[in-house]
């Protein structure tokens, strides 16, 4: 799609997190031409923020590849999207995989993260893949507009949760396990209107590298995915209505990605057959933006 074409109609959702079922057009979760190959057969995966956007696509691709999937969502805000995702995952589930589960949770607090991990262990007995993906962002024109409360809230969701979930998952994850952290091109390019979000994504990159080195001797790999602009509920809940039509046109490919274009990076990093020599690394499906990784 050419960069001067309108991709999406103007729209704005006032509540956070955004709701995928209200987006026009709906994000594309699965590429119908994707051919699964049992790359994650027998694995149990926990994906945070799996009700919509990138997280939903990751859940679907993991299910297509044979994994048993658990995902989290925000209680009282995302039930409709979570229920719809569960229905899709039930349809995609392969033989041998167990029924998917959805867990409501505010992941910014350690006790909630521990409860999520315990629920997955109670249901499936283990966790082989953790995808730290849930995030929130806000658009502010100046750091003078960022309150202490907002800064703490965003760091709790985008950084604290990654620490807490990894801490408790690692009690149950053995050799061959994989942790994948969702960061962003913003961590490498900067974004003056999303300063607190950009800062968290930079922290995630450093967390990924440090934890990878810490877990080498245990045979657990830790990597990240830094996507460029992607059509997800996060966008319509945080950007201005007038900026939506041109969203994503700044990258060389001239358009935003659909979630199904990002999810295969997670499949690659989750599969020991494909990425056994990857740890402490970040993949960059970003539409051609040149970054120093």
mmCIF file of C-alpha atoms in Angstrom:
data_model
loop_
_atom_site.group_PDB
_atom_site.id
_atom_site.type_symbol
_atom_site.label_atom_id
_atom_site.label_comp_id
_atom_site.label_asym_id
_atom_site.label_seq_id
_atom_site.Cartn_x
_atom_site.Cartn_y
_atom_site.Cartn_z
ATOM 1 C CA UNK A 1 0.000 0.000 0.000
ATOM 2 C CA UNK A 2 1.435 3.366 -0.981
ATOM 3 C CA UNK A 3 2.278 5.755 1.823
ATOM 4 C CA UNK A 4 -0.061 8.446 0.523
ATOM 5 C CA UNK A 5 -3.131 6.196 0.702
ATOM 6 C CA UNK A 6 -5.450 6.224 3.709
ATOM 7 C CA UNK A 7 -5.095 2.934 5.504
ATOM 8 C CA UNK A 8 -7.662 3.272 8.247
ATOM 9 C CA UNK A 9 -10.677 5.533 8.817
ATOM 10 C CA UNK A 10 -10.444 8.076 11.660
ATOM 11 C CA UNK A 11 -11.490 6.491 14.957
ATOM 12 C CA UNK A 12 -10.831 6.773 18.659
ATOM 13 C CA UNK A 13 -11.582 4.555 21.637
ATOM 14 C CA UNK A 14 -11.721 6.445 24.908
ATOM 15 C CA UNK A 15 -11.219 3.480 27.245
ATOM 16 C CA UNK A 16 -7.972 1.592 27.779
ATOM 17 C CA UNK A 17 -7.119 -1.065 26.908
ATOM 18 C CA UNK A 18 -8.727 -0.819 23.471
ATOM 19 C CA UNK A 19 -11.268 -3.296 22.174
ATOM 20 C CA UNK A 20 -10.500 -5.181 19.001
ATOM 21 C CA UNK A 21 -14.133 -5.931 18.153
ATOM 22 C CA UNK A 22 -14.824 -2.181 17.802
ATOM 23 C CA UNK A 23 -11.975 -1.490 15.347
ATOM 24 C CA UNK A 24 -12.625 -0.665 11.679
ATOM 25 C CA UNK A 25 -11.283 -2.567 9.873
ATOM 26 C CA UNK A 26 -10.696 -5.495 12.221
ATOM 27 C CA UNK A 27 -7.045 -6.474 12.583
ATOM 28 C CA UNK A 28 -5.983 -9.517 10.577
ATOM 29 C CA UNK A 29 -4.947 -12.220 13.020
ATOM 30 C CA UNK A 30 -4.108 -15.181 10.769
ATOM 31 C CA UNK A 31 -2.621 -15.371 7.288
ATOM 32 C CA UNK A 32 -4.754 -17.943 5.432
ATOM 33 C CA UNK A 33 -1.676 -19.041 3.483
ATOM 34 C CA UNK A 34 0.322 -19.920 6.622
ATOM 35 C CA UNK A 35 1.348 -23.589 6.697
ATOM 36 C CA UNK A 36 1.913 -24.986 10.232
ATOM 37 C CA UNK A 37 4.479 -27.747 10.788
ATOM 38 C CA UNK A 38 4.064 -28.892 14.420
ATOM 39 C CA UNK A 39 6.931 -26.634 15.477
ATOM 40 C CA UNK A 40 5.554 -26.338 19.039
ATOM 41 C CA UNK A 41 3.845 -29.699 19.406
ATOM 42 C CA UNK A 42 3.573 -30.730 23.056
ATOM 43 C CA UNK A 43 4.579 -27.298 24.394
ATOM 44 C CA UNK A 44 2.616 -25.235 26.925
ATOM 45 C CA UNK A 45 2.688 -21.482 26.291
ATOM 46 C CA UNK A 46 1.582 -18.540 28.445
ATOM 47 C CA UNK A 47 0.941 -15.315 26.515
ATOM 48 C CA UNK A 48 0.067 -12.063 28.278
ATOM 49 C CA UNK A 49 -2.370 -9.728 26.562
ATOM 50 C CA UNK A 50 -3.477 -12.583 24.346
ATOM 51 C CA UNK A 51 -7.042 -11.424 23.811
ATOM 52 C CA UNK A 52 -6.243 -9.048 20.936
ATOM 53 C CA UNK A 53 -3.598 -7.581 18.669
ATOM 54 C CA UNK A 54 -0.148 -9.156 18.537
ATOM 55 C CA UNK A 55 -0.857 -11.333 21.568
ATOM 56 C CA UNK A 56 -3.952 -12.819 19.954
ATOM 57 C CA UNK A 57 -2.047 -13.581 16.750
ATOM 58 C CA UNK A 58 0.746 -15.221 18.743
ATOM 59 C CA UNK A 59 -1.787 -17.397 20.582
ATOM 60 C CA UNK A 60 -3.353 -18.467 17.284
ATOM 61 C CA UNK A 61 -0.041 -19.276 15.615
ATOM 62 C CA UNK A 62 1.140 -21.187 18.686
ATOM 63 C CA UNK A 63 -2.088 -23.208 18.620
ATOM 64 C CA UNK A 64 -1.640 -23.880 14.897
ATOM 65 C CA UNK A 65 1.845 -25.169 15.670
ATOM 66 C CA UNK A 66 0.554 -27.642 18.266
ATOM 67 C CA UNK A 67 0.985 -25.773 21.554
ATOM 68 C CA UNK A 68 -1.433 -25.714 24.464
ATOM 69 C CA UNK A 69 -2.160 -22.031 25.079
ATOM 70 C CA UNK A 70 -3.023 -19.941 28.131
ATOM 71 C CA UNK A 71 -3.401 -16.189 27.876
ATOM 72 C CA UNK A 72 -4.198 -13.236 30.120
ATOM 73 C CA UNK A 73 -6.508 -10.288 29.591
ATOM 74 C CA UNK A 74 -7.716 -7.280 31.587
ATOM 75 C CA UNK A 75 -10.775 -8.127 33.669
ATOM 76 C CA UNK A 76 -13.941 -6.020 33.097
ATOM 77 C CA UNK A 77 -12.443 -4.457 29.940
ATOM 78 C CA UNK A 78 -11.581 -7.242 27.528
ATOM 79 C CA UNK A 79 -14.023 -10.082 28.216
ATOM 80 C CA UNK A 80 -15.600 -9.922 24.764
ATOM 81 C CA UNK A 81 -12.270 -10.069 22.946
ATOM 82 C CA UNK A 82 -11.023 -12.811 25.293
ATOM 83 C CA UNK A 83 -14.104 -14.963 24.691
ATOM 84 C CA UNK A 84 -13.782 -14.519 20.926
ATOM 85 C CA UNK A 85 -10.107 -15.499 21.074
ATOM 86 C CA UNK A 86 -10.904 -18.609 23.102
ATOM 87 C CA UNK A 87 -13.408 -19.704 20.461
ATOM 88 C CA UNK A 88 -10.801 -19.291 17.726
ATOM 89 C CA UNK A 89 -8.174 -21.183 19.727
ATOM 90 C CA UNK A 90 -10.587 -24.057 20.312
ATOM 91 C CA UNK A 91 -11.079 -24.283 16.565
ATOM 92 C CA UNK A 92 -7.328 -24.171 15.867
ATOM 93 C CA UNK A 93 -6.315 -26.604 18.609
ATOM 94 C CA UNK A 94 -4.442 -29.625 17.283
ATOM 95 C CA UNK A 95 -4.779 -33.208 18.443
ATOM 96 C CA UNK A 96 -2.834 -33.761 21.639
ATOM 97 C CA UNK A 97 -3.109 -30.154 22.787
ATOM 98 C CA UNK A 98 -5.307 -29.315 25.762
ATOM 99 C CA UNK A 99 -8.136 -26.786 25.722
ATOM 100 C CA UNK A 100 -6.917 -23.172 25.934
ATOM 101 C CA UNK A 101 -7.609 -21.049 29.000
ATOM 102 C CA UNK A 102 -8.031 -17.294 29.510
ATOM 103 C CA UNK A 103 -7.034 -15.708 32.819
ATOM 104 C CA UNK A 104 -8.124 -12.202 33.883
ATOM 105 C CA UNK A 105 -5.357 -10.349 35.706
ATOM 106 C CA UNK A 106 -3.773 -6.995 36.475
ATOM 107 C CA UNK A 107 -0.165 -8.015 35.894
ATOM 108 C CA UNK A 108 1.431 -4.916 37.404
ATOM 109 C CA UNK A 109 1.598 -6.573 40.824
ATOM 110 C CA UNK A 110 3.695 -9.584 41.789
ATOM 111 C CA UNK A 111 0.990 -11.493 43.642
ATOM 112 C CA UNK A 112 -1.274 -11.362 40.588
ATOM 113 C CA UNK A 113 1.532 -12.662 38.384
ATOM 114 C CA UNK A 114 2.182 -15.508 40.801
ATOM 115 C CA UNK A 115 -1.503 -16.462 40.740
ATOM 116 C CA UNK A 116 -1.537 -16.514 36.939
ATOM 117 C CA UNK A 117 1.482 -18.819 36.833
ATOM 118 C CA UNK A 118 -0.017 -21.088 39.500
ATOM 119 C CA UNK A 119 -3.267 -21.343 37.524
ATOM 120 C CA UNK A 120 -1.423 -22.391 34.381
ATOM 121 C CA UNK A 121 0.636 -24.947 36.313
ATOM 122 C CA UNK A 122 -2.501 -26.328 37.961
ATOM 123 C CA UNK A 123 -4.144 -26.693 34.554
ATOM 124 C CA UNK A 124 -1.247 -28.002 32.458
ATOM 125 C CA UNK A 125 1.575 -29.010 34.794
ATOM 126 C CA UNK A 126 4.301 -26.908 33.240
ATOM 127 C CA UNK A 127 5.168 -23.848 31.135
ATOM 128 C CA UNK A 128 7.588 -24.202 28.224
ATOM 129 C CA UNK A 129 7.160 -20.789 26.588
ATOM 130 C CA UNK A 130 6.426 -17.429 28.215
ATOM 131 C CA UNK A 131 5.503 -14.469 26.014
ATOM 132 C CA UNK A 132 5.582 -11.189 27.937
ATOM 133 C CA UNK A 133 3.445 -9.035 25.675
ATOM 134 C CA UNK A 134 0.760 -7.042 27.532
ATOM 135 C CA UNK A 135 1.370 -3.291 27.418
ATOM 136 C CA UNK A 136 -0.213 0.128 27.612
ATOM 137 C CA UNK A 137 0.770 3.450 26.093
ATOM 138 C CA UNK A 138 -0.401 7.062 26.208
ATOM 139 C CA UNK A 139 0.192 10.017 23.920
ATOM 140 C CA UNK A 140 1.553 13.143 25.615
ATOM 141 C CA UNK A 141 3.117 16.128 23.885
ATOM 142 C CA UNK A 142 5.552 16.849 26.730
ATOM 143 C CA UNK A 143 7.068 15.089 29.715
ATOM 144 C CA UNK A 144 5.475 17.887 31.756
ATOM 145 C CA UNK A 145 2.160 16.099 31.157
ATOM 146 C CA UNK A 146 3.352 12.757 32.554
ATOM 147 C CA UNK A 147 2.290 12.394 36.167
ATOM 148 C CA UNK A 148 3.996 10.167 38.713
ATOM 149 C CA UNK A 149 0.855 8.016 38.816
ATOM 150 C CA UNK A 150 0.841 7.525 35.034
ATOM 151 C CA UNK A 151 4.567 6.774 34.921
ATOM 152 C CA UNK A 152 4.253 4.139 37.631
ATOM 153 C CA UNK A 153 1.188 2.601 35.996
ATOM 154 C CA UNK A 154 2.886 2.223 32.609
ATOM 155 C CA UNK A 155 6.077 0.809 34.115
ATOM 156 C CA UNK A 156 4.059 -1.638 36.215
ATOM 157 C CA UNK A 157 2.243 -2.958 33.163
ATOM 158 C CA UNK A 158 5.116 -2.866 30.687
ATOM 159 C CA UNK A 159 8.156 -3.696 32.849
ATOM 160 C CA UNK A 160 7.243 -4.898 36.360
ATOM 161 C CA UNK A 161 4.982 -7.597 34.927
ATOM 162 C CA UNK A 162 7.820 -8.938 32.773
ATOM 163 C CA UNK A 163 10.036 -9.254 35.856
ATOM 164 C CA UNK A 164 7.351 -10.829 38.043
ATOM 165 C CA UNK A 165 6.048 -13.319 35.478
ATOM 166 C CA UNK A 166 9.540 -14.436 34.508
ATOM 167 C CA UNK A 167 10.446 -14.848 38.170
ATOM 168 C CA UNK A 168 7.543 -17.178 38.879
ATOM 169 C CA UNK A 169 7.531 -19.013 35.541
ATOM 170 C CA UNK A 170 11.205 -19.895 36.003
ATOM 171 C CA UNK A 171 10.288 -21.968 39.046
ATOM 172 C CA UNK A 172 8.623 -24.358 36.612
ATOM 173 C CA UNK A 173 10.512 -23.901 33.318
ATOM 174 C CA UNK A 174 13.221 -26.373 32.463
ATOM 175 C CA UNK A 175 15.964 -26.758 29.902
ATOM 176 C CA UNK A 176 14.722 -25.943 26.417
ATOM 177 C CA UNK A 177 12.331 -23.282 27.704
ATOM 178 C CA UNK A 178 11.907 -19.965 25.937
ATOM 179 C CA UNK A 179 10.992 -16.489 27.173
ATOM 180 C CA UNK A 180 10.028 -13.916 24.532
ATOM 181 C CA UNK A 181 9.576 -10.248 25.405
ATOM 182 C CA UNK A 182 7.652 -7.798 23.233
ATOM 183 C CA UNK A 183 9.502 -4.521 22.883
ATOM 184 C CA UNK A 184 9.108 -1.900 20.110
ATOM 185 C CA UNK A 185 10.866 0.018 17.383
ATOM 186 C CA UNK A 186 10.282 3.017 19.676
ATOM 187 C CA UNK A 187 13.032 1.703 21.944
ATOM 188 C CA UNK A 188 15.521 2.171 19.088
ATOM 189 C CA UNK A 189 14.119 5.204 17.243
ATOM 190 C CA UNK A 190 12.557 7.138 20.127
ATOM 191 C CA UNK A 191 9.072 8.644 20.179
ATOM 192 C CA UNK A 192 8.665 12.128 21.671
ATOM 193 C CA UNK A 193 4.890 11.758 22.104
ATOM 194 C CA UNK A 194 5.092 8.433 23.946
ATOM 195 C CA UNK A 195 8.015 9.066 26.243
ATOM 196 C CA UNK A 196 6.976 6.805 29.113
ATOM 197 C CA UNK A 197 6.039 3.940 26.750
ATOM 198 C CA UNK A 198 9.286 4.333 24.805
ATOM 199 C CA UNK A 199 11.262 4.236 28.055
ATOM 200 C CA UNK A 200 9.630 0.974 29.118
ATOM 201 C CA UNK A 201 10.409 -0.611 25.782
ATOM 202 C CA UNK A 202 14.056 0.347 26.164
ATOM 203 C CA UNK A 203 14.059 -1.247 29.610
ATOM 204 C CA UNK A 204 12.620 -4.442 28.125
ATOM 205 C CA UNK A 205 15.524 -4.674 25.694
ATOM 206 C CA UNK A 206 18.053 -4.460 28.523
ATOM 207 C CA UNK A 207 16.038 -6.904 30.630
ATOM 208 C CA UNK A 208 16.052 -9.369 27.729
ATOM 209 C CA UNK A 209 19.824 -9.262 27.336
ATOM 210 C CA UNK A 210 20.523 -9.508 31.065
ATOM 211 C CA UNK A 211 18.102 -12.352 31.730
ATOM 212 C CA UNK A 212 19.407 -14.250 28.702
ATOM 213 C CA UNK A 213 22.919 -14.227 30.165
ATOM 214 C CA UNK A 214 21.589 -15.226 33.565
ATOM 215 C CA UNK A 215 19.776 -18.285 32.191
ATOM 216 C CA UNK A 216 22.343 -19.626 29.722
ATOM 217 C CA UNK A 217 23.530 -22.332 32.116
ATOM 218 C CA UNK A 218 19.937 -23.500 32.640
ATOM 219 C CA UNK A 219 19.410 -23.976 28.924
ATOM 220 C CA UNK A 220 16.607 -21.393 28.764
ATOM 221 C CA UNK A 221 16.677 -18.875 25.927
ATOM 222 C CA UNK A 222 15.454 -15.276 26.272
ATOM 223 C CA UNK A 223 14.787 -13.098 23.228
ATOM 224 C CA UNK A 224 12.621 -10.208 22.103
ATOM 225 C CA UNK A 225 10.529 -8.918 19.214
ATOM 226 C CA UNK A 226 10.596 -5.192 18.420
ATOM 227 C CA UNK A 227 7.759 -4.581 16.004
ATOM 228 C CA UNK A 228 7.147 -1.416 14.054
ATOM 229 C CA UNK A 229 3.652 0.076 13.688
ATOM 230 C CA UNK A 230 0.968 -2.632 13.971
ATOM 231 C CA UNK A 231 -2.821 -2.266 13.666
ATOM 232 C CA UNK A 232 -3.964 -3.215 17.185
ATOM 233 C CA UNK A 233 -6.371 -1.889 19.848
ATOM 234 C CA UNK A 234 -3.420 -0.165 21.528
ATOM 235 C CA UNK A 235 -3.364 2.275 18.607
ATOM 236 C CA UNK A 236 -6.999 3.382 18.599
ATOM 237 C CA UNK A 237 -6.963 3.681 22.392
ATOM 238 C CA UNK A 238 -3.873 5.891 22.579
ATOM 239 C CA UNK A 239 -3.445 7.913 19.373
ATOM 240 C CA UNK A 240 -5.545 10.887 18.307
ATOM 241 C CA UNK A 241 -8.444 10.295 15.929
ATOM 242 C CA UNK A 242 -6.904 12.447 13.207
ATOM 243 C CA UNK A 243 -3.609 10.542 13.233
ATOM 244 C CA UNK A 244 -5.185 7.144 12.526
ATOM 245 C CA UNK A 245 -5.482 7.475 8.709
ATOM 246 C CA UNK A 246 -1.731 7.969 8.331
ATOM 247 C CA UNK A 247 -0.713 5.459 11.005
ATOM 248 C CA UNK A 248 2.270 3.417 9.850
ATOM 249 C CA UNK A 249 2.928 5.329 6.651
ATOM 250 C CA UNK A 250 6.256 6.670 7.944
ATOM 251 C CA UNK A 251 8.110 3.347 7.529
ATOM 252 C CA UNK A 252 9.780 2.405 4.207
ATOM 253 C CA UNK A 253 7.083 -0.147 3.368
ATOM 254 C CA UNK A 254 4.587 2.708 3.706
ATOM 255 C CA UNK A 255 2.011 0.940 5.848
ATOM 256 C CA UNK A 256 1.326 -0.549 9.261
ATOM 257 C CA UNK A 257 1.658 -4.289 9.775
ATOM 258 C CA UNK A 258 -1.188 -6.632 10.556
ATOM 259 C CA UNK A 259 -0.742 -8.827 13.661
ATOM 260 C CA UNK A 260 -0.320 -11.961 11.531
ATOM 261 C CA UNK A 261 2.847 -10.430 10.062
ATOM 262 C CA UNK A 262 4.451 -10.218 13.518
ATOM 263 C CA UNK A 263 3.398 -13.535 15.066
ATOM 264 C CA UNK A 264 5.767 -15.787 13.036
ATOM 265 C CA UNK A 265 8.732 -14.080 14.727
ATOM 266 C CA UNK A 266 7.426 -15.439 18.020
ATOM 267 C CA UNK A 267 6.988 -18.917 16.551
ATOM 268 C CA UNK A 268 10.596 -18.805 15.366
ATOM 269 C CA UNK A 269 11.927 -17.775 18.778
ATOM 270 C CA UNK A 270 9.720 -20.267 20.655
ATOM 271 C CA UNK A 271 10.893 -23.228 18.584
ATOM 272 C CA UNK A 272 14.162 -24.838 19.607
ATOM 273 C CA UNK A 273 14.323 -26.474 16.177
ATOM 274 C CA UNK A 274 14.407 -23.077 14.481
ATOM 275 C CA UNK A 275 16.234 -20.754 16.887
ATOM 276 C CA UNK A 276 18.435 -22.863 19.183
ATOM 277 C CA UNK A 277 21.382 -20.466 18.639
ATOM 278 C CA UNK A 278 19.368 -17.349 19.489
ATOM 279 C CA UNK A 279 19.459 -15.877 22.979
ATOM 280 C CA UNK A 280 19.685 -12.276 24.135
ATOM 281 C CA UNK A 281 18.593 -11.193 20.645
ATOM 282 C CA UNK A 282 15.783 -8.991 19.309
ATOM 283 C CA UNK A 283 14.007 -9.524 15.987
ATOM 284 C CA UNK A 284 12.824 -6.424 14.107
ATOM 285 C CA UNK A 285 9.700 -6.874 11.966
ATOM 286 C CA UNK A 286 9.312 -3.126 11.481
ATOM 287 C CA UNK A 287 8.555 -2.383 7.837
ATOM 288 C CA UNK A 288 12.111 -1.456 6.910
ATOM 289 C CA UNK A 289 13.091 0.999 9.645
ATOM 290 C CA UNK A 290 16.868 0.860 10.113
ATOM 291 C CA UNK A 291 17.836 0.462 13.755
ATOM 292 C CA UNK A 292 20.977 -0.335 15.707
ATOM 293 C CA UNK A 293 20.046 -3.578 17.413
#
